[in-house]
XYZ file of C-alpha atoms in Angstrom:
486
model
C 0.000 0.000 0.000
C 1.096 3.899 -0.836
C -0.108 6.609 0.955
C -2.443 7.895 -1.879
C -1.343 11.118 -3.987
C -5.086 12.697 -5.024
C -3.324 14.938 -7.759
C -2.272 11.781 -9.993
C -6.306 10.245 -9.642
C -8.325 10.717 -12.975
C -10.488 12.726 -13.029
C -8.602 15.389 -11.015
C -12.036 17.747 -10.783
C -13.863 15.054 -8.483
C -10.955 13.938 -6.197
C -9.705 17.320 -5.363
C -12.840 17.318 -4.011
C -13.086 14.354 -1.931
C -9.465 14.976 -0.431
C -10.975 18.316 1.375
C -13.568 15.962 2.403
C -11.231 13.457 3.897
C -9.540 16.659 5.603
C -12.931 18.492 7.632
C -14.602 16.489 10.011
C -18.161 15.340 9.657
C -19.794 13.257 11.678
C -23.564 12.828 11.486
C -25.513 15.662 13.462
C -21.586 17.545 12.664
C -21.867 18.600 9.258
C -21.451 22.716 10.035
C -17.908 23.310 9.511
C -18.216 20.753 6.041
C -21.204 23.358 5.116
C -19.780 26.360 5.621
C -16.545 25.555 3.631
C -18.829 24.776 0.439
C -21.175 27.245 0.822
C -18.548 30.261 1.083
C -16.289 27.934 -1.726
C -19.499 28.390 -4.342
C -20.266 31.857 -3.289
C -16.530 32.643 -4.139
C -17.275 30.978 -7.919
C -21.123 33.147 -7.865
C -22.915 30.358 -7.354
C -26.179 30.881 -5.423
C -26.635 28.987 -2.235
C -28.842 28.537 0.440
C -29.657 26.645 3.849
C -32.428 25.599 4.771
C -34.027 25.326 8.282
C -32.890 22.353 9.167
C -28.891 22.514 7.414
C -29.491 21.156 4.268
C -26.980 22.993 1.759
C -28.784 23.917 -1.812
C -26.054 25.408 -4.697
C -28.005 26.601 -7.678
C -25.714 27.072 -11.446
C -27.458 28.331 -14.230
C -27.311 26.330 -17.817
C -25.331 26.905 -20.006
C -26.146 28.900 -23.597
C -29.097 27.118 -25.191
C -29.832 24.569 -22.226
C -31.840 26.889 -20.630
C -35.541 25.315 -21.031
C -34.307 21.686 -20.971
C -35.381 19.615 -17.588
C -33.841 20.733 -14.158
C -31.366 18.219 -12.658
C -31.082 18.230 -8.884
C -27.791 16.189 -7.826
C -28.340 14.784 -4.607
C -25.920 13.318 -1.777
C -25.269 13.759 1.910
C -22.707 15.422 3.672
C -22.228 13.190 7.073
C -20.223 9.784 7.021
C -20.509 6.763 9.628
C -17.563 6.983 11.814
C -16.232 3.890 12.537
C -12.664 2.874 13.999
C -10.394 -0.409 14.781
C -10.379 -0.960 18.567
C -6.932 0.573 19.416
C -6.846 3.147 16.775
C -6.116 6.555 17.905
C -8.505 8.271 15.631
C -10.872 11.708 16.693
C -13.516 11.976 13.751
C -13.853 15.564 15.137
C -10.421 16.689 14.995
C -8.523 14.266 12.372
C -8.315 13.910 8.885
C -8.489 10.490 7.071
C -5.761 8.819 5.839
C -6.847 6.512 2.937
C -3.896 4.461 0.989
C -3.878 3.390 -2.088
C -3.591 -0.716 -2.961
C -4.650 -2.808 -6.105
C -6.918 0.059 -7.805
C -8.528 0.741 -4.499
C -8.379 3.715 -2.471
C -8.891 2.456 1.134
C -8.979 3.549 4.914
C -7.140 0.376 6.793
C -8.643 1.115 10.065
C -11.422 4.110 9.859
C -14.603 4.577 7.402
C -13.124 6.194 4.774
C -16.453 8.656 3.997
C -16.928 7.740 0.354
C -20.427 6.896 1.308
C -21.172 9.232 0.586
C -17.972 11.675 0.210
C -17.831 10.580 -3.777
C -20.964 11.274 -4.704
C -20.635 14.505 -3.070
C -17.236 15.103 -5.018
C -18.918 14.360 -8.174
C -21.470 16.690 -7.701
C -19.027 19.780 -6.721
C -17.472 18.597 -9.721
C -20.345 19.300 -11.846
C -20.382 22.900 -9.765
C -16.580 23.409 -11.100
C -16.475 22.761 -14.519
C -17.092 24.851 -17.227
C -16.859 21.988 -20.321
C -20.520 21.000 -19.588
C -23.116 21.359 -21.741
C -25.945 21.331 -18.963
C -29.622 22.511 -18.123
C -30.129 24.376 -14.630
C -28.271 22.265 -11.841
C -29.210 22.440 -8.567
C -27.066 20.871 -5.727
C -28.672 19.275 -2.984
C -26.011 18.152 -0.239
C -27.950 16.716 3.123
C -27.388 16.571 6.865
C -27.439 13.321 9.210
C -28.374 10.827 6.678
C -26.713 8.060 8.338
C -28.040 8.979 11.729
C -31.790 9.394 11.098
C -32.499 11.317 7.906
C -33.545 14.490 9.339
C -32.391 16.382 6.775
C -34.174 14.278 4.127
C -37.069 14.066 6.328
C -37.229 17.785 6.973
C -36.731 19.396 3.575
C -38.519 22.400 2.958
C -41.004 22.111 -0.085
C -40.968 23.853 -2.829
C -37.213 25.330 -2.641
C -36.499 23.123 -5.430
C -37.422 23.471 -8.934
C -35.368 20.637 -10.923
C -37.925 17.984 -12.261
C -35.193 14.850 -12.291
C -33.334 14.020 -9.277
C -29.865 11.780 -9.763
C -29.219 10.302 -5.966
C -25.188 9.507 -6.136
C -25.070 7.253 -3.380
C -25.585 3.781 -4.222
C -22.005 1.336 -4.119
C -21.941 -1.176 -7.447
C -20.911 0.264 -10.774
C -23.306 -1.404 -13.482
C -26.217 -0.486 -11.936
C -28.876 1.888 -11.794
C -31.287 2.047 -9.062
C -35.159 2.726 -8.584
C -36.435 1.808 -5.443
C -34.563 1.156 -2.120
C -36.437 0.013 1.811
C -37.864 1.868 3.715
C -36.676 1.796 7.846
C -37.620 2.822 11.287
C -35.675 2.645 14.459
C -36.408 1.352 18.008
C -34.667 2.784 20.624
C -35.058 0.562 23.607
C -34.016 1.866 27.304
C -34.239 2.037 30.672
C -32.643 2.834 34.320
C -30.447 0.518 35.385
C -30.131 -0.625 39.458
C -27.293 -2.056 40.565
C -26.491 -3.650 43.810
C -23.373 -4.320 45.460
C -20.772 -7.269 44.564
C -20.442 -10.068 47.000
C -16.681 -10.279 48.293
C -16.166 -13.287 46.883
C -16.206 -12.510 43.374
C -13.836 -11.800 40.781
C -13.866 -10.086 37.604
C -13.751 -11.116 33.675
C -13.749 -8.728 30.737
C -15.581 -10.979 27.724
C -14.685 -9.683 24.009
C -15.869 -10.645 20.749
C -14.006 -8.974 18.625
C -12.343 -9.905 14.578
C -15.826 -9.351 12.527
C -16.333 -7.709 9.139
C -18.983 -5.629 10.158
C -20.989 -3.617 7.600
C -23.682 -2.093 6.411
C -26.651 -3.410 7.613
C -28.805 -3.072 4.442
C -26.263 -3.778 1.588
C -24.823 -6.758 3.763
C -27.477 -8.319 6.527
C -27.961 -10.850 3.729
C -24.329 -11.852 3.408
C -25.082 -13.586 6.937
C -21.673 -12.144 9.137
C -21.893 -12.061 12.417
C -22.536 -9.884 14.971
C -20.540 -8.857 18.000
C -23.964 -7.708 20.064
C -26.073 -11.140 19.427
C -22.753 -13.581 19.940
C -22.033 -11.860 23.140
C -25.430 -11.350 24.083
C -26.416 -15.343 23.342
C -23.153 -16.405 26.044
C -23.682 -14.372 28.403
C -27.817 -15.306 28.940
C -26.402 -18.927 28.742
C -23.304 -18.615 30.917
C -24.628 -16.367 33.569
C -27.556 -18.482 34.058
C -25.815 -21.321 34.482
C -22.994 -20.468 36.287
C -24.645 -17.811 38.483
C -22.384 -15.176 37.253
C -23.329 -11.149 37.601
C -23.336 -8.887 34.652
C -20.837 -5.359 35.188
C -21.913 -3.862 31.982
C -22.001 -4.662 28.199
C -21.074 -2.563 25.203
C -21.060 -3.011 22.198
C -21.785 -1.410 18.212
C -21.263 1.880 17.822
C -24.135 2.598 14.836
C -27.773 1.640 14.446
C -26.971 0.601 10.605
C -23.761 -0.606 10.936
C -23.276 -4.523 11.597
C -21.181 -4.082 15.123
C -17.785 -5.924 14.638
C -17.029 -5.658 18.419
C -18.916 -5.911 21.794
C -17.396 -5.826 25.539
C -18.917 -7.477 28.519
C -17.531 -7.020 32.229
C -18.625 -10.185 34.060
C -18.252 -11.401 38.171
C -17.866 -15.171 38.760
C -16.714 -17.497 41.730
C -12.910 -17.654 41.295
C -12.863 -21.357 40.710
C -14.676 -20.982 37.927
C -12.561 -19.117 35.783
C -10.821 -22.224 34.457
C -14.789 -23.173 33.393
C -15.484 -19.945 31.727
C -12.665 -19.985 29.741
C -13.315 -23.526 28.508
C -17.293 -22.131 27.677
C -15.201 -19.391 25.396
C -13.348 -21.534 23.746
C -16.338 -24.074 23.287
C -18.322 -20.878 22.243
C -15.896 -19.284 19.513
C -15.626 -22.700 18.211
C -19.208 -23.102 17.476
C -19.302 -19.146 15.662
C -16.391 -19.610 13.856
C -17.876 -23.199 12.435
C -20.811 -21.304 11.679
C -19.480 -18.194 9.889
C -16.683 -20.189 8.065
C -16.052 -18.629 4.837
C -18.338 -15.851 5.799
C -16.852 -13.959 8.738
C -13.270 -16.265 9.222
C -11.483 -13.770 11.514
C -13.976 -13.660 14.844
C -12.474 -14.191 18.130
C -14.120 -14.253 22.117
C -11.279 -14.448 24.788
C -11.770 -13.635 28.512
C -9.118 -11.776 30.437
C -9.524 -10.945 34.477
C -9.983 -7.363 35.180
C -8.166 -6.217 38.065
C -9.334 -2.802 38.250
C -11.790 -1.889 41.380
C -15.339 -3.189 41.078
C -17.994 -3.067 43.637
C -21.375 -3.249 42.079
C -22.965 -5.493 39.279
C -26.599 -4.863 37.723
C -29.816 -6.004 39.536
C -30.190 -9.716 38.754
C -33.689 -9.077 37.710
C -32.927 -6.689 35.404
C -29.573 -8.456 34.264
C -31.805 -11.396 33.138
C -34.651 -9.278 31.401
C -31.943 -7.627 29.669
C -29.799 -10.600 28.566
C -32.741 -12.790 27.904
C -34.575 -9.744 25.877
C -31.642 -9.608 23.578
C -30.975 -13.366 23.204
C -33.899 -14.182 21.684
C -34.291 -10.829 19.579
C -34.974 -11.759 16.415
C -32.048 -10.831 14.241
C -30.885 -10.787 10.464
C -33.332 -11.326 7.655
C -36.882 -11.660 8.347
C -38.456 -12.139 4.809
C -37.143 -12.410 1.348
C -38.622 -10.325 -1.379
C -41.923 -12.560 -3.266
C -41.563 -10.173 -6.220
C -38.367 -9.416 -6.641
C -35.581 -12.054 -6.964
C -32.683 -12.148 -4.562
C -33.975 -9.203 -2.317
C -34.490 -9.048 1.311
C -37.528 -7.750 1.641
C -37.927 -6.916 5.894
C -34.726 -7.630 8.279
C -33.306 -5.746 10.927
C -29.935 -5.159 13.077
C -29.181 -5.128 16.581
C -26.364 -2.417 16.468
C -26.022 -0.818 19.698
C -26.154 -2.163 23.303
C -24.988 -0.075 26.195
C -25.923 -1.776 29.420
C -23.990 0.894 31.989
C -24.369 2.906 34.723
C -24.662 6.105 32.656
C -27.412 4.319 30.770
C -29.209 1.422 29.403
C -30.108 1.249 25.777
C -30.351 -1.159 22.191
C -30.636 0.587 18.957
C -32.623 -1.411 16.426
C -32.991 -0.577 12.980
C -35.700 -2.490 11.197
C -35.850 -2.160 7.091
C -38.338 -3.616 4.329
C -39.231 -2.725 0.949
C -42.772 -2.389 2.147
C -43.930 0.468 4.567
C -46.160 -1.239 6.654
C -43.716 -4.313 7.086
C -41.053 -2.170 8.138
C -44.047 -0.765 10.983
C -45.422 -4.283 11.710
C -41.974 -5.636 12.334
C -41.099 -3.041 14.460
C -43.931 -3.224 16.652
C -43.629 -6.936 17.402
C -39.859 -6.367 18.521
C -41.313 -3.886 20.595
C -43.737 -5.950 21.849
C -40.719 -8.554 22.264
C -39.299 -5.981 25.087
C -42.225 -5.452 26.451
C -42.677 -9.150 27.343
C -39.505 -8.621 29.674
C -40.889 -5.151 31.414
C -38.279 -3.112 29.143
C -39.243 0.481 27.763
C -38.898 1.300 23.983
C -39.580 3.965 21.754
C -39.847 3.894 17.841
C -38.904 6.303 15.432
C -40.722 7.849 12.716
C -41.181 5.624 9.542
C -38.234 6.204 6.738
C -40.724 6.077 3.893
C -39.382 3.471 1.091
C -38.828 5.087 -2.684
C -41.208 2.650 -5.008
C -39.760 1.800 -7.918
C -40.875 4.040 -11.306
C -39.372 2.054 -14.648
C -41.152 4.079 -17.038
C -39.095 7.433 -15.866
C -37.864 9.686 -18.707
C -34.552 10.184 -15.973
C -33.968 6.666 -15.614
C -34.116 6.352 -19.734
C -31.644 9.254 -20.126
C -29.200 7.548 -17.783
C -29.714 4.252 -19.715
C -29.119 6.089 -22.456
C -25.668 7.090 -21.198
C -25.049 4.224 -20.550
C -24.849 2.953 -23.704
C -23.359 5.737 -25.087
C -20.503 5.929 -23.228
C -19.526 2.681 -22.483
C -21.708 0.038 -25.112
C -23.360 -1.358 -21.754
C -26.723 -2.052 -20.833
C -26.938 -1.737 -17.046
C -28.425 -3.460 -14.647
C -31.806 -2.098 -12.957
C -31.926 -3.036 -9.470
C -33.645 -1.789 -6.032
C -31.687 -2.009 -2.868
C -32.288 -3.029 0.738
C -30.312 -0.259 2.093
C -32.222 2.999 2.897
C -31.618 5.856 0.373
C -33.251 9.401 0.625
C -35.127 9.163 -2.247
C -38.511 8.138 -0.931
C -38.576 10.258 2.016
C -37.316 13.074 -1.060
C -40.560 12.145 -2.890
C -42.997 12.944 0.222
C -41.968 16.750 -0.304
C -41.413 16.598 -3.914
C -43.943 13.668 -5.152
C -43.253 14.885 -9.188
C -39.643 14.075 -9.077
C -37.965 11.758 -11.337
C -35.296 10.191 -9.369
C -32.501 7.596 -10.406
C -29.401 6.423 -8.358
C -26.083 5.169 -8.892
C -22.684 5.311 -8.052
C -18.802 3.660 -8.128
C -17.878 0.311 -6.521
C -17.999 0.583 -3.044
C -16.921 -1.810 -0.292
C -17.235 -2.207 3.499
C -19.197 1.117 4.206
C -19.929 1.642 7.787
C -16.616 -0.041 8.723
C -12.773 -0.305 9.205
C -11.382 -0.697 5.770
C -14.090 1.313 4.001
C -12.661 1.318 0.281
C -13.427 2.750 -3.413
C -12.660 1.289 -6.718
C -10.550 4.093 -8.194
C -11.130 3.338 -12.015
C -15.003 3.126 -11.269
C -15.026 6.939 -9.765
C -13.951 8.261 -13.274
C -16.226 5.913 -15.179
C -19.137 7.457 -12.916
C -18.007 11.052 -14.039
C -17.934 9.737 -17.186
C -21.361 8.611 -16.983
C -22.718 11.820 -15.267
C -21.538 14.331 -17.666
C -23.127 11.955 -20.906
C -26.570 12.011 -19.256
C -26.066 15.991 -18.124
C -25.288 16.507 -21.673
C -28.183 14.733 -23.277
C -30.530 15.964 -21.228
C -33.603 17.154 -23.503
């Protein structure tokens, strides 16, 4: 690997772009100071901007000479990233650039997100901003807040600020394809005060960590099957603790709602002689996970190490078994494949935060499905699930889905490119992932929206990359359809 050199990437117009984004934090719910530097860079270049109520950033360029009355194009992307890190990596996603390398064709970050979900399609868009070889109709720019952390921006777009009548989302992750129709989500945020008592004398202490997954994104991978750190730890501990009469410290683990967690950390209290017996339940336990994610998720590891540190109080037993049972049993993964579409999960969800601490007590659950009222109905019986086990949760509003439109005159123009630039016919495909295109359509149900976007791998986690060739064959691609617009 090289530490990458963004002047000698083709096209130079798009990755100058994504280079400042590697260098300004932005953080979902943290996408000011990313905001400000492109709304005073297109004011310097006269481009008209504006920001909306909620921090959505809107930069307006005119056409060109004689593109005037052809169809608006709104170019659409976020401006937060999922910020995820390697245990042991010194890495502040407030303060610190990223560092991305460059290996086999790939531009990568080796132990962060990297941010090109959605940090390309942002690039490409500025790119469109900064050129002046574009034959083009009015473009408008629309660059979100917090799409990976709720979709408020999305969700809380004024109407009627645009005026563009197509809509090309840039953040979907497999060259080829074009996309018309992605799930729709809602969360469930489960919590409640924990009581703890105090540790009998007699006890010592175990830190329990499953640790080595892949991770992911939870819609673009749940159906890959890799594990997760929050229901492997969760499962031993409701089956060791109950057996062995063990006391639960705390448990943490996942540090996003939609990404697959990779690690999770459990402080338990046993009887001294039993630590031989624990540590012969781990070993028994990462067998069994590693037999059942081989080839899938080859890297996972559980160990045990005593924790010497001062402890004096463990949770409430009552509450450490509603809690440990609650999330054992969750259901988890893939709920129902797709009847109408091939090879699509249709409703699954992800267990990708648990904090069981003294500060607090809490489980982020993000439920998708291509179908509104699944997404609700599956929610609500998770809920219920709690509920059975006297524990508190809350859901979200409903991420509306985007329904699929084949007939669109966008989605023929970008065909159309397609073929013209590269002799290809691509594939049309919907995706299990949430995009903002459906909740786009509540404020703006005329729009004629399409997706797509380079090769993509590992968003939401460590080792994040982007297929370097693919970035300039989706400028490529963007400036043939801007072009032909009609």
């Amino acid at each position: 690997m090289i530490q990458v050199d963004f002047s000698k990437l083709s096209p130079q117009v798009v990755w100058q772009h994504f280079e400042t984004l590697c260098t300004i934090p932005r953080p979902s719910k943290h996408e000011q100071q990313l905001r400000q530097h492109l709304k005073d860079w297109a004011e310097q270049r006269k481009l008209q901007t504006y920001v909306d109520d909620i921090g959505n950033l809107i930069i307006r360029k005119a056409a060109t000479a004689g593109k005037e009355q052809v169809a608006g194009v709104i170019l659409q992307g976020h401006l937060d990233m999922v910020t995820q890190a390697n245990r042991g990596t010194q890495h502040d996603f407030f303060k610190d650039s990223i560092r991305p390398v460059l290996k086999d064709g790939w531009l990568i970050a080796e132990n962060t997100t990297l941010g090109a979900d959605n940090g390309i399609g942002v690039a490409l868009a500025l790119a469109v901003l900064e050129s002046n070889d574009i034959a083009h109709g009015p473009i408008e720019v629309l660059l979100t807040i917090d799409e990976e952390a709720g979709m408020s921006g999305a969700r809380l777009l004024e109407s009627g600020v645009l005026t563009g009548q197509w809509l090309f989302n840039i953040d979907t992750e497999e060259w080829g394809e074009l996309y018309l129709g992605c799930a729709g989500s809602i969360d469930l945020e489960v919590g409640q005060p924990l009581e703890y008592e105090t540790a009998p004398n007699d006890l010592i202490f175990v830190d329990l960590l499953v640790s080595g997954l892949k991770g992911g994104h939870s819609g673009v991978d749940i159906h890959l099957g890799r594990g997760n750190a929050n229901v492997i730890l969760a499962n031993f501990l409701n089956d060791y603790l109950t057996q062995s009469n063990g006391r639960l410290v705390e448990f943490v683990g996942g540090t996003a709602r939609n990404a697959i967690p990779r690690e999770a950390v459990a402080t338990i209290a046993i009887q001294a002689e039993q630590l031989t017996d624990l540590k012969n339940a781990v070993a028994a336990t990462q067998a069994e996970w590693q037999q059942k994610l081989q080839g899938i998720d080859d890297q996972l590891q559980i160990t045990a190490q005593q924790n010497t540190t001062q402890i004096n109080e463990v949770i409430a037993l009552h509450q450490q078994q509603a809690w440990l049972q609650a999330l054992a049993t969750c259901p988890y993964g893939i709920a129902q494949w797709s009847s109408a579409l091939p090879d699509v999960v249709e409703t699954s969800n992800n267990i990708g935060v648990v904090k069981l601490t003294k500060d607090e007590a809490k489980t982020l659950i993000m439920v998708r499905s291509m179908v509104n009222q699944q997404a609700l109905a599956f929610a609500q019986n998770i809920q219920q699930h709690f509920a059975n086990f006297q524990i508190q949760s809350e859901l979200t509003p409903l991420v509306s889905g985007w329904t699929p439109n084949p007939e669109s005159a966008a989605l023929k123009c970008l065909q159309q490119a397609y073929q013209s630039a590269f002799k290809i016919e691509p594939n049309l495909k919907v995706i299990h992932a949430g995009l903002e295109c459906g909740i786009i359509a509540e404020h703006y149900p005329d729009l004629q929206m399409v997706s797509f976007g380079p090769d993509i791998q590992g968003a939401h986690a460590p080792g994040e990359r982007v297929k370097v060739d693919t970035v300039e064959k989706c400028w490529k691609l963007l400036v043939t359809a801007l072009e032909s617009v009609r």
